[in-house]
């Protein structure tokens, strides 16, 4: 039996003020609406943006004078509502039989700052894992978050997924590590208005020959909409390039007969592993370079 599933990459509105409970409830409602739409479209896994329940703006929680950057005052966050919305999303995932990956800050025991996290919930509505962003922006590490330390790989229907968040797109070692860990699809969730970052994320699907889901907030969708990229780099699906919520839906099929995907999975990816390891067949490697001392062309 072949291994395949349908991935839905969400473009949802991410609120930047976690001190307003209605902002949090509104994002939760929109996420649940998109979950239902994804389920109706036959999706098995739904990916949401970084901080999809809330991603605090860098000045919103500042403990300094208005408009200045200082240590975030996380006590101002309505954590009960954040938790309630996360649980509601998980409960609906269980009802619909969907896996879901969604972003939110994860509180730690004070005085430790929260993690910037991506939660992974199974089709039973159970939290199975959490990815804590490892590479933080200067503002994040200086004023807002505690960095994570480990990659995350999880499996759905026999397909291995990895996770990365936003600025981590600028660190190729993250994506190389996931290739070494054998992921077949990397979920990249961002909270940024940056066309170049989407291009770089797409490039990794070419460089490492795995699928890439790129989830972006709806308010930045006009710059670079949410999308799914195939091994080899082709765009398989994307949301409309506007500021409306939506879903980009594509099938992840490890037995695809699509010529580009087949070549990327069964030829390019194994060969690049061989090349990186230097494990060439003996007949294609010159035995002793010292025996060839010619200097002419």
PDB file of C-alpha atoms in Angstrom:
ATOM      1  CA  UNK A   1       0.000   0.000   0.000  1.00  0.00           C
ATOM      2  CA  UNK A   2       1.369   3.400  -0.980  1.00  0.00           C
ATOM      3  CA  UNK A   3       2.127   6.123   1.516  1.00  0.00           C
ATOM      4  CA  UNK A   4       0.302   9.351   0.842  1.00  0.00           C
ATOM      5  CA  UNK A   5      -1.774  12.000   2.569  1.00  0.00           C
ATOM      6  CA  UNK A   6      -3.388  15.318   1.787  1.00  0.00           C
ATOM      7  CA  UNK A   7      -1.756  18.357   3.380  1.00  0.00           C
ATOM      8  CA  UNK A   8      -3.658  21.610   3.917  1.00  0.00           C
ATOM      9  CA  UNK A   9      -1.488  24.672   4.577  1.00  0.00           C
ATOM     10  CA  UNK A  10      -3.467  27.450   6.210  1.00  0.00           C
ATOM     11  CA  UNK A  11      -3.255  31.172   5.653  1.00  0.00           C
ATOM     12  CA  UNK A  12      -4.971  32.482   8.786  1.00  0.00           C
ATOM     13  CA  UNK A  13      -5.121  35.876  10.465  1.00  0.00           C
ATOM     14  CA  UNK A  14      -2.601  36.054  13.319  1.00  0.00           C
ATOM     15  CA  UNK A  15      -3.384  38.545  16.109  1.00  0.00           C
ATOM     16  CA  UNK A  16      -0.511  40.532  17.565  1.00  0.00           C
ATOM     17  CA  UNK A  17      -2.171  41.656  20.804  1.00  0.00           C
ATOM     18  CA  UNK A  18      -2.453  38.771  23.296  1.00  0.00           C
ATOM     19  CA  UNK A  19      -3.789  41.063  26.008  1.00  0.00           C
ATOM     20  CA  UNK A  20      -7.183  41.290  24.237  1.00  0.00           C
ATOM     21  CA  UNK A  21      -9.191  38.094  24.842  1.00  0.00           C
ATOM     22  CA  UNK A  22     -11.444  38.750  21.855  1.00  0.00           C
ATOM     23  CA  UNK A  23      -8.398  38.785  19.552  1.00  0.00           C
ATOM     24  CA  UNK A  24      -7.495  35.329  20.824  1.00  0.00           C
ATOM     25  CA  UNK A  25     -11.036  34.005  20.493  1.00  0.00           C
ATOM     26  CA  UNK A  26     -11.317  35.384  16.965  1.00  0.00           C
ATOM     27  CA  UNK A  27      -8.145  33.600  15.849  1.00  0.00           C
ATOM     28  CA  UNK A  28      -9.394  30.372  17.411  1.00  0.00           C
ATOM     29  CA  UNK A  29     -12.731  30.665  15.595  1.00  0.00           C
ATOM     30  CA  UNK A  30     -11.007  31.264  12.279  1.00  0.00           C
ATOM     31  CA  UNK A  31      -8.660  28.336  12.819  1.00  0.00           C
ATOM     32  CA  UNK A  32     -11.616  26.052  13.521  1.00  0.00           C
ATOM     33  CA  UNK A  33     -13.398  27.285  10.376  1.00  0.00           C
ATOM     34  CA  UNK A  34     -10.321  26.444   8.314  1.00  0.00           C
ATOM     35  CA  UNK A  35     -10.025  23.053  10.020  1.00  0.00           C
ATOM     36  CA  UNK A  36     -13.565  22.204   8.953  1.00  0.00           C
ATOM     37  CA  UNK A  37     -12.846  23.315   5.392  1.00  0.00           C
ATOM     38  CA  UNK A  38      -9.678  21.221   5.335  1.00  0.00           C
ATOM     39  CA  UNK A  39     -11.561  18.188   6.605  1.00  0.00           C
ATOM     40  CA  UNK A  40     -14.219  18.644   3.930  1.00  0.00           C
ATOM     41  CA  UNK A  41     -11.431  18.733   1.323  1.00  0.00           C
ATOM     42  CA  UNK A  42     -10.040  15.400   2.510  1.00  0.00           C
ATOM     43  CA  UNK A  43      -6.966  16.686   4.344  1.00  0.00           C
ATOM     44  CA  UNK A  44      -5.217  14.530   6.943  1.00  0.00           C
ATOM     45  CA  UNK A  45      -2.859  17.202   8.285  1.00  0.00           C
ATOM     46  CA  UNK A  46      -3.434  20.945   8.593  1.00  0.00           C
ATOM     47  CA  UNK A  47      -0.547  23.381   9.131  1.00  0.00           C
ATOM     48  CA  UNK A  48      -1.049  26.883  10.565  1.00  0.00           C
ATOM     49  CA  UNK A  49       1.304  29.899  10.737  1.00  0.00           C
ATOM     50  CA  UNK A  50       3.771  30.735  13.466  1.00  0.00           C
ATOM     51  CA  UNK A  51       1.904  32.092  16.490  1.00  0.00           C
ATOM     52  CA  UNK A  52      -1.424  31.273  14.871  1.00  0.00           C
ATOM     53  CA  UNK A  53      -3.344  31.753  18.131  1.00  0.00           C
ATOM     54  CA  UNK A  54      -1.246  34.845  18.856  1.00  0.00           C
ATOM     55  CA  UNK A  55       2.154  36.230  17.974  1.00  0.00           C
ATOM     56  CA  UNK A  56       2.750  39.303  20.159  1.00  0.00           C
ATOM     57  CA  UNK A  57       4.034  42.364  18.325  1.00  0.00           C
ATOM     58  CA  UNK A  58       7.445  43.369  19.586  1.00  0.00           C
ATOM     59  CA  UNK A  59       6.155  46.546  21.223  1.00  0.00           C
ATOM     60  CA  UNK A  60       2.859  45.173  22.562  1.00  0.00           C
ATOM     61  CA  UNK A  61       4.250  43.468  25.672  1.00  0.00           C
ATOM     62  CA  UNK A  62       7.238  45.762  26.206  1.00  0.00           C
ATOM     63  CA  UNK A  63       7.708  46.714  29.843  1.00  0.00           C
ATOM     64  CA  UNK A  64       9.345  49.978  28.756  1.00  0.00           C
ATOM     65  CA  UNK A  65       7.762  53.286  27.762  1.00  0.00           C
ATOM     66  CA  UNK A  66       5.289  53.136  24.902  1.00  0.00           C
ATOM     67  CA  UNK A  67       6.989  52.556  21.552  1.00  0.00           C
ATOM     68  CA  UNK A  68      10.246  51.290  23.060  1.00  0.00           C
ATOM     69  CA  UNK A  69      11.686  47.790  23.274  1.00  0.00           C
ATOM     70  CA  UNK A  70      12.287  46.234  26.666  1.00  0.00           C
ATOM     71  CA  UNK A  71      11.770  42.878  28.366  1.00  0.00           C
ATOM     72  CA  UNK A  72       8.296  41.538  27.578  1.00  0.00           C
ATOM     73  CA  UNK A  73       5.796  41.552  30.433  1.00  0.00           C
ATOM     74  CA  UNK A  74       4.198  38.168  29.824  1.00  0.00           C
ATOM     75  CA  UNK A  75       1.916  38.559  32.850  1.00  0.00           C
ATOM     76  CA  UNK A  76      -0.271  40.758  30.640  1.00  0.00           C
ATOM     77  CA  UNK A  77      -1.171  37.807  28.392  1.00  0.00           C
ATOM     78  CA  UNK A  78      -4.554  36.173  28.971  1.00  0.00           C
ATOM     79  CA  UNK A  79      -3.063  32.705  29.255  1.00  0.00           C
ATOM     80  CA  UNK A  80      -6.378  31.091  30.191  1.00  0.00           C
ATOM     81  CA  UNK A  81      -7.907  32.157  26.880  1.00  0.00           C
ATOM     82  CA  UNK A  82      -4.783  31.109  24.942  1.00  0.00           C
ATOM     83  CA  UNK A  83      -5.030  27.670  26.538  1.00  0.00           C
ATOM     84  CA  UNK A  84      -8.788  27.435  25.986  1.00  0.00           C
ATOM     85  CA  UNK A  85      -8.442  28.237  22.269  1.00  0.00           C
ATOM     86  CA  UNK A  86      -5.609  25.727  21.859  1.00  0.00           C
ATOM     87  CA  UNK A  87      -7.726  23.065  23.535  1.00  0.00           C
ATOM     88  CA  UNK A  88     -10.722  23.914  21.340  1.00  0.00           C
ATOM     89  CA  UNK A  89      -8.618  23.543  18.204  1.00  0.00           C
ATOM     90  CA  UNK A  90      -7.303  20.198  19.469  1.00  0.00           C
ATOM     91  CA  UNK A  91     -10.810  18.985  20.360  1.00  0.00           C
ATOM     92  CA  UNK A  92     -12.110  19.805  16.893  1.00  0.00           C
ATOM     93  CA  UNK A  93      -9.118  18.059  15.289  1.00  0.00           C
ATOM     94  CA  UNK A  94     -10.112  14.955  17.228  1.00  0.00           C
ATOM     95  CA  UNK A  95     -13.739  15.249  16.137  1.00  0.00           C
ATOM     96  CA  UNK A  96     -12.740  15.630  12.499  1.00  0.00           C
ATOM     97  CA  UNK A  97      -9.987  13.006  12.595  1.00  0.00           C
ATOM     98  CA  UNK A  98      -7.327  15.489  11.489  1.00  0.00           C
ATOM     99  CA  UNK A  99      -3.748  16.078  12.530  1.00  0.00           C
ATOM    100  CA  UNK A 100      -2.953  19.736  13.105  1.00  0.00           C
ATOM    101  CA  UNK A 101       0.199  21.810  13.694  1.00  0.00           C
ATOM    102  CA  UNK A 102      -0.377  25.310  15.036  1.00  0.00           C
ATOM    103  CA  UNK A 103       1.654  28.051  16.690  1.00  0.00           C
ATOM    104  CA  UNK A 104       1.389  29.775  20.073  1.00  0.00           C
ATOM    105  CA  UNK A 105       3.708  30.943  22.860  1.00  0.00           C
ATOM    106  CA  UNK A 106       4.293  28.185  25.415  1.00  0.00           C
ATOM    107  CA  UNK A 107       4.576  29.472  29.004  1.00  0.00           C
ATOM    108  CA  UNK A 108       7.430  28.360  31.252  1.00  0.00           C
ATOM    109  CA  UNK A 109       7.725  28.748  35.001  1.00  0.00           C
ATOM    110  CA  UNK A 110       8.549  32.416  35.792  1.00  0.00           C
ATOM    111  CA  UNK A 111      10.994  34.065  35.577  1.00  0.00           C
ATOM    112  CA  UNK A 112      11.782  32.000  32.484  1.00  0.00           C
ATOM    113  CA  UNK A 113      10.434  33.471  29.266  1.00  0.00           C
ATOM    114  CA  UNK A 114       8.050  31.384  27.118  1.00  0.00           C
ATOM    115  CA  UNK A 115       9.049  29.318  24.126  1.00  0.00           C
ATOM    116  CA  UNK A 116       7.831  30.292  20.665  1.00  0.00           C
ATOM    117  CA  UNK A 117       6.270  26.953  19.808  1.00  0.00           C
ATOM    118  CA  UNK A 118       4.467  24.880  17.212  1.00  0.00           C
ATOM    119  CA  UNK A 119       2.085  22.327  18.752  1.00  0.00           C
ATOM    120  CA  UNK A 120       1.395  19.011  16.996  1.00  0.00           C
ATOM    121  CA  UNK A 121      -1.991  17.427  17.753  1.00  0.00           C
ATOM    122  CA  UNK A 122      -3.003  13.968  16.545  1.00  0.00           C
ATOM    123  CA  UNK A 123      -6.236  12.936  14.845  1.00  0.00           C
ATOM    124  CA  UNK A 124      -7.413  11.818  18.289  1.00  0.00           C
ATOM    125  CA  UNK A 125      -7.234  15.409  19.533  1.00  0.00           C
ATOM    126  CA  UNK A 126      -4.199  14.622  21.692  1.00  0.00           C
ATOM    127  CA  UNK A 127      -1.121  16.846  21.958  1.00  0.00           C
ATOM    128  CA  UNK A 128       1.685  14.539  20.823  1.00  0.00           C
ATOM    129  CA  UNK A 129       4.629  16.898  20.556  1.00  0.00           C
ATOM    130  CA  UNK A 130       5.819  20.494  20.525  1.00  0.00           C
ATOM    131  CA  UNK A 131       8.562  22.234  18.575  1.00  0.00           C
ATOM    132  CA  UNK A 132      10.272  25.126  20.326  1.00  0.00           C
ATOM    133  CA  UNK A 133      11.893  27.596  17.946  1.00  0.00           C
ATOM    134  CA  UNK A 134      15.677  27.253  18.233  1.00  0.00           C
ATOM    135  CA  UNK A 135      16.986  30.191  16.212  1.00  0.00           C
ATOM    136  CA  UNK A 136      15.466  33.428  17.450  1.00  0.00           C
ATOM    137  CA  UNK A 137      15.599  36.940  16.065  1.00  0.00           C
ATOM    138  CA  UNK A 138      17.587  39.549  17.997  1.00  0.00           C
ATOM    139  CA  UNK A 139      14.377  40.986  19.454  1.00  0.00           C
ATOM    140  CA  UNK A 140      12.995  37.564  20.355  1.00  0.00           C
ATOM    141  CA  UNK A 141      16.082  36.405  22.224  1.00  0.00           C
ATOM    142  CA  UNK A 142      16.770  39.794  23.816  1.00  0.00           C
ATOM    143  CA  UNK A 143      13.299  40.606  25.070  1.00  0.00           C
ATOM    144  CA  UNK A 144      10.742  37.860  24.519  1.00  0.00           C
ATOM    145  CA  UNK A 145      11.504  34.131  24.308  1.00  0.00           C
ATOM    146  CA  UNK A 146      13.589  31.223  25.532  1.00  0.00           C
ATOM    147  CA  UNK A 147      15.132  29.288  22.606  1.00  0.00           C
ATOM    148  CA  UNK A 148      14.437  25.603  22.103  1.00  0.00           C
ATOM    149  CA  UNK A 149      17.150  23.008  21.715  1.00  0.00           C
ATOM    150  CA  UNK A 150      15.890  20.078  19.615  1.00  0.00           C
ATOM    151  CA  UNK A 151      14.515  19.380  16.134  1.00  0.00           C
ATOM    152  CA  UNK A 152      11.099  17.748  15.895  1.00  0.00           C
ATOM    153  CA  UNK A 153      10.222  14.845  13.627  1.00  0.00           C
ATOM    154  CA  UNK A 154       6.793  13.218  13.748  1.00  0.00           C
ATOM    155  CA  UNK A 155       5.024  10.699  11.549  1.00  0.00           C
ATOM    156  CA  UNK A 156       1.534  10.680  10.046  1.00  0.00           C
ATOM    157  CA  UNK A 157       0.351   7.748   7.924  1.00  0.00           C
ATOM    158  CA  UNK A 158       3.933   6.582   7.428  1.00  0.00           C
ATOM    159  CA  UNK A 159       5.221   9.989   6.266  1.00  0.00           C
ATOM    160  CA  UNK A 160       7.898  11.800   8.262  1.00  0.00           C
ATOM    161  CA  UNK A 161       7.462  15.513   8.942  1.00  0.00           C
ATOM    162  CA  UNK A 162       9.820  18.115  10.370  1.00  0.00           C
ATOM    163  CA  UNK A 163       9.088  21.624  11.617  1.00  0.00           C
ATOM    164  CA  UNK A 164      10.786  25.011  11.398  1.00  0.00           C
ATOM    165  CA  UNK A 165       9.683  28.518  12.324  1.00  0.00           C
ATOM    166  CA  UNK A 166      10.130  31.781  10.430  1.00  0.00           C
ATOM    167  CA  UNK A 167      13.662  33.179  10.796  1.00  0.00           C
ATOM    168  CA  UNK A 168      15.020  29.611  10.846  1.00  0.00           C
ATOM    169  CA  UNK A 169      14.624  29.713   7.052  1.00  0.00           C
ATOM    170  CA  UNK A 170      17.821  31.786   7.125  1.00  0.00           C
ATOM    171  CA  UNK A 171      19.780  28.909   8.700  1.00  0.00           C
ATOM    172  CA  UNK A 172      20.530  26.211   6.082  1.00  0.00           C
ATOM    173  CA  UNK A 173      21.865  23.877   8.768  1.00  0.00           C
ATOM    174  CA  UNK A 174      18.316  23.459  10.079  1.00  0.00           C
ATOM    175  CA  UNK A 175      17.128  22.170   6.721  1.00  0.00           C
ATOM    176  CA  UNK A 176      20.198  20.011   6.175  1.00  0.00           C
ATOM    177  CA  UNK A 177      19.664  18.445   9.599  1.00  0.00           C
ATOM    178  CA  UNK A 178      16.094  17.521   8.704  1.00  0.00           C
ATOM    179  CA  UNK A 179      17.273  15.910   5.464  1.00  0.00           C
ATOM    180  CA  UNK A 180      19.682  13.797   7.501  1.00  0.00           C
ATOM    181  CA  UNK A 181      16.803  12.884   9.817  1.00  0.00           C
ATOM    182  CA  UNK A 182      14.907  11.523   6.836  1.00  0.00           C
ATOM    183  CA  UNK A 183      11.930  13.871   6.725  1.00  0.00           C
ATOM    184  CA  UNK A 184       9.757  13.713   3.652  1.00  0.00           C
ATOM    185  CA  UNK A 185       7.970  17.001   4.243  1.00  0.00           C
ATOM    186  CA  UNK A 186       9.094  20.055   6.196  1.00  0.00           C
ATOM    187  CA  UNK A 187       6.450  22.343   7.678  1.00  0.00           C
ATOM    188  CA  UNK A 188       7.696  25.930   7.683  1.00  0.00           C
ATOM    189  CA  UNK A 189       5.394  28.308   9.561  1.00  0.00           C
ATOM    190  CA  UNK A 190       6.170  32.020   9.551  1.00  0.00           C
ATOM    191  CA  UNK A 191       4.981  35.352  10.918  1.00  0.00           C
ATOM    192  CA  UNK A 192       6.643  37.717   8.479  1.00  0.00           C
ATOM    193  CA  UNK A 193       5.863  39.947   5.503  1.00  0.00           C
ATOM    194  CA  UNK A 194       8.807  38.894   3.360  1.00  0.00           C
ATOM    195  CA  UNK A 195       8.712  37.638  -0.231  1.00  0.00           C
ATOM    196  CA  UNK A 196      12.367  36.600  -0.123  1.00  0.00           C
ATOM    197  CA  UNK A 197      11.796  34.216   2.776  1.00  0.00           C
ATOM    198  CA  UNK A 198       9.219  32.299   0.761  1.00  0.00           C
ATOM    199  CA  UNK A 199      11.682  32.010  -2.123  1.00  0.00           C
ATOM    200  CA  UNK A 200      14.377  30.626   0.189  1.00  0.00           C
ATOM    201  CA  UNK A 201      11.923  28.142   1.710  1.00  0.00           C
ATOM    202  CA  UNK A 202      10.985  26.984  -1.783  1.00  0.00           C
ATOM    203  CA  UNK A 203      14.666  26.593  -2.619  1.00  0.00           C
ATOM    204  CA  UNK A 204      15.063  24.006   0.149  1.00  0.00           C
ATOM    205  CA  UNK A 205      12.544  21.764  -1.613  1.00  0.00           C
ATOM    206  CA  UNK A 206      14.956  21.849  -4.560  1.00  0.00           C
ATOM    207  CA  UNK A 207      18.152  21.479  -2.539  1.00  0.00           C
ATOM    208  CA  UNK A 208      16.943  18.655  -0.291  1.00  0.00           C
ATOM    209  CA  UNK A 209      14.194  17.087  -2.405  1.00  0.00           C
ATOM    210  CA  UNK A 210      11.438  16.995   0.173  1.00  0.00           C
ATOM    211  CA  UNK A 211       8.019  18.644   0.218  1.00  0.00           C
ATOM    212  CA  UNK A 212       7.777  22.009   1.977  1.00  0.00           C
ATOM    213  CA  UNK A 213       4.598  23.455   3.459  1.00  0.00           C
ATOM    214  CA  UNK A 214       4.881  27.243   3.833  1.00  0.00           C
ATOM    215  CA  UNK A 215       2.233  28.747   6.117  1.00  0.00           C
ATOM    216  CA  UNK A 216       1.916  32.533   6.356  1.00  0.00           C
ATOM    217  CA  UNK A 217      -0.509  34.887   8.132  1.00  0.00           C
ATOM    218  CA  UNK A 218      -3.407  36.116   6.009  1.00  0.00           C
ATOM    219  CA  UNK A 219      -2.438  39.741   6.604  1.00  0.00           C
ATOM    220  CA  UNK A 220       0.822  39.073   4.707  1.00  0.00           C
ATOM    221  CA  UNK A 221      -0.660  36.810   2.030  1.00  0.00           C
ATOM    222  CA  UNK A 222      -0.489  39.448  -0.689  1.00  0.00           C
ATOM    223  CA  UNK A 223       3.317  39.444  -0.473  1.00  0.00           C
ATOM    224  CA  UNK A 224       3.888  35.678  -0.436  1.00  0.00           C
ATOM    225  CA  UNK A 225       0.835  33.440   0.012  1.00  0.00           C
ATOM    226  CA  UNK A 226       0.749  30.115   1.830  1.00  0.00           C
ATOM    227  CA  UNK A 227       1.908  27.317  -0.452  1.00  0.00           C
ATOM    228  CA  UNK A 228       3.024  23.709  -0.876  1.00  0.00           C
ATOM    229  CA  UNK A 229       6.245  23.007  -2.799  1.00  0.00           C
ATOM    230  CA  UNK A 230       7.142  19.629  -4.264  1.00  0.00           C
ATOM    231  CA  UNK A 231      10.511  17.852  -4.098  1.00  0.00           C
ATOM    232  CA  UNK A 232      12.447  19.520  -6.887  1.00  0.00           C
ATOM    233  CA  UNK A 233      10.941  22.934  -6.182  1.00  0.00           C
ATOM    234  CA  UNK A 234       7.692  23.105  -8.126  1.00  0.00           C
ATOM    235  CA  UNK A 235       4.775  24.982  -6.524  1.00  0.00           C
ATOM    236  CA  UNK A 236       1.916  22.505  -6.168  1.00  0.00           C
ATOM    237  CA  UNK A 237      -0.686  24.747  -4.559  1.00  0.00           C
ATOM    238  CA  UNK A 238      -1.041  28.182  -3.038  1.00  0.00           C
ATOM    239  CA  UNK A 239      -3.615  30.479  -1.501  1.00  0.00           C
ATOM    240  CA  UNK A 240      -4.764  33.553  -3.422  1.00  0.00           C
ATOM    241  CA  UNK A 241      -2.193  36.329  -3.176  1.00  0.00           C
ATOM    242  CA  UNK A 242      -4.369  38.579  -1.043  1.00  0.00           C
ATOM    243  CA  UNK A 243      -5.129  39.130   2.627  1.00  0.00           C
ATOM    244  CA  UNK A 244      -7.972  36.643   2.942  1.00  0.00           C
ATOM    245  CA  UNK A 245      -7.807  33.443   4.999  1.00  0.00           C
ATOM    246  CA  UNK A 246      -7.552  30.280   2.952  1.00  0.00           C
ATOM    247  CA  UNK A 247      -5.979  26.885   2.389  1.00  0.00           C
ATOM    248  CA  UNK A 248      -3.341  25.582  -0.006  1.00  0.00           C
ATOM    249  CA  UNK A 249      -4.012  21.859  -0.474  1.00  0.00           C
ATOM    250  CA  UNK A 250      -1.785  19.247  -2.094  1.00  0.00           C
ATOM    251  CA  UNK A 251      -1.104  15.535  -1.846  1.00  0.00           C
ATOM    252  CA  UNK A 252       2.131  14.232  -0.351  1.00  0.00           C
ATOM    253  CA  UNK A 253       2.659  10.968  -2.259  1.00  0.00           C
ATOM    254  CA  UNK A 254       5.870   9.027  -1.727  1.00  0.00           C
ATOM    255  CA  UNK A 255       5.002   6.798  -4.704  1.00  0.00           C
ATOM    256  CA  UNK A 256       4.186   9.654  -7.051  1.00  0.00           C
ATOM    257  CA  UNK A 257       4.599   8.935 -10.752  1.00  0.00           C
ATOM    258  CA  UNK A 258       4.927  12.632 -11.513  1.00  0.00           C
ATOM    259  CA  UNK A 259       8.213  12.754 -13.482  1.00  0.00           C
ATOM    260  CA  UNK A 260       9.692  15.698 -11.568  1.00  0.00           C
ATOM    261  CA  UNK A 261       8.793  14.341  -8.136  1.00  0.00           C
ATOM    262  CA  UNK A 262       9.847  10.798  -9.036  1.00  0.00           C
ATOM    263  CA  UNK A 263      13.249  12.029 -10.227  1.00  0.00           C
ATOM    264  CA  UNK A 264      13.718  14.170  -7.109  1.00  0.00           C
ATOM    265  CA  UNK A 265      12.830  11.361  -4.682  1.00  0.00           C
ATOM    266  CA  UNK A 266      14.399   8.343  -6.340  1.00  0.00           C
ATOM    267  CA  UNK A 267      17.360   9.851  -8.155  1.00  0.00           C
ATOM    268  CA  UNK A 268      18.405  13.305  -6.964  1.00  0.00           C
ATOM    269  CA  UNK A 269      17.998  12.860  -3.207  1.00  0.00           C
ATOM    270  CA  UNK A 270      19.867   9.523  -2.908  1.00  0.00           C
ATOM    271  CA  UNK A 271      22.617  10.703  -5.249  1.00  0.00           C
ATOM    272  CA  UNK A 272      23.159  13.919  -3.334  1.00  0.00           C
ATOM    273  CA  UNK A 273      23.534  11.905  -0.128  1.00  0.00           C
ATOM    274  CA  UNK A 274      26.174   9.800  -1.865  1.00  0.00           C
ATOM    275  CA  UNK A 275      27.963  12.895  -3.148  1.00  0.00           C
ATOM    276  CA  UNK A 276      27.987  14.575   0.262  1.00  0.00           C
ATOM    277  CA  UNK A 277      29.379  11.448   1.867  1.00  0.00           C
ATOM    278  CA  UNK A 278      32.004  11.006  -0.878  1.00  0.00           C
ATOM    279  CA  UNK A 279      30.902   7.391  -1.370  1.00  0.00           C
ATOM    280  CA  UNK A 280      31.502   7.172  -5.096  1.00  0.00           C
ATOM    281  CA  UNK A 281      31.988   3.870  -6.893  1.00  0.00           C
ATOM    282  CA  UNK A 282      35.675   3.013  -7.166  1.00  0.00           C
ATOM    283  CA  UNK A 283      35.701   3.107 -10.972  1.00  0.00           C
ATOM    284  CA  UNK A 284      34.715   6.783 -11.061  1.00  0.00           C
ATOM    285  CA  UNK A 285      37.379   7.951  -8.617  1.00  0.00           C
ATOM    286  CA  UNK A 286      40.995   8.474  -9.695  1.00  0.00           C
ATOM    287  CA  UNK A 287      43.118   6.155  -7.603  1.00  0.00           C
ATOM    288  CA  UNK A 288      46.363   8.053  -6.978  1.00  0.00           C
ATOM    289  CA  UNK A 289      46.587  11.669  -8.028  1.00  0.00           C
ATOM    290  CA  UNK A 290      50.320  11.702  -7.316  1.00  0.00           C
ATOM    291  CA  UNK A 291      50.881   9.526 -10.389  1.00  0.00           C
ATOM    292  CA  UNK A 292      49.480  12.234 -12.653  1.00  0.00           C
ATOM    293  CA  UNK A 293      51.978  15.125 -12.632  1.00  0.00           C
ATOM    294  CA  UNK A 294      51.147  16.691 -15.989  1.00  0.00           C
ATOM    295  CA  UNK A 295      50.809  20.441 -15.879  1.00  0.00           C
ATOM    296  CA  UNK A 296      49.550  20.983 -19.423  1.00  0.00           C
ATOM    297  CA  UNK A 297      45.905  21.068 -20.503  1.00  0.00           C
TER     298      UNK A 297
END
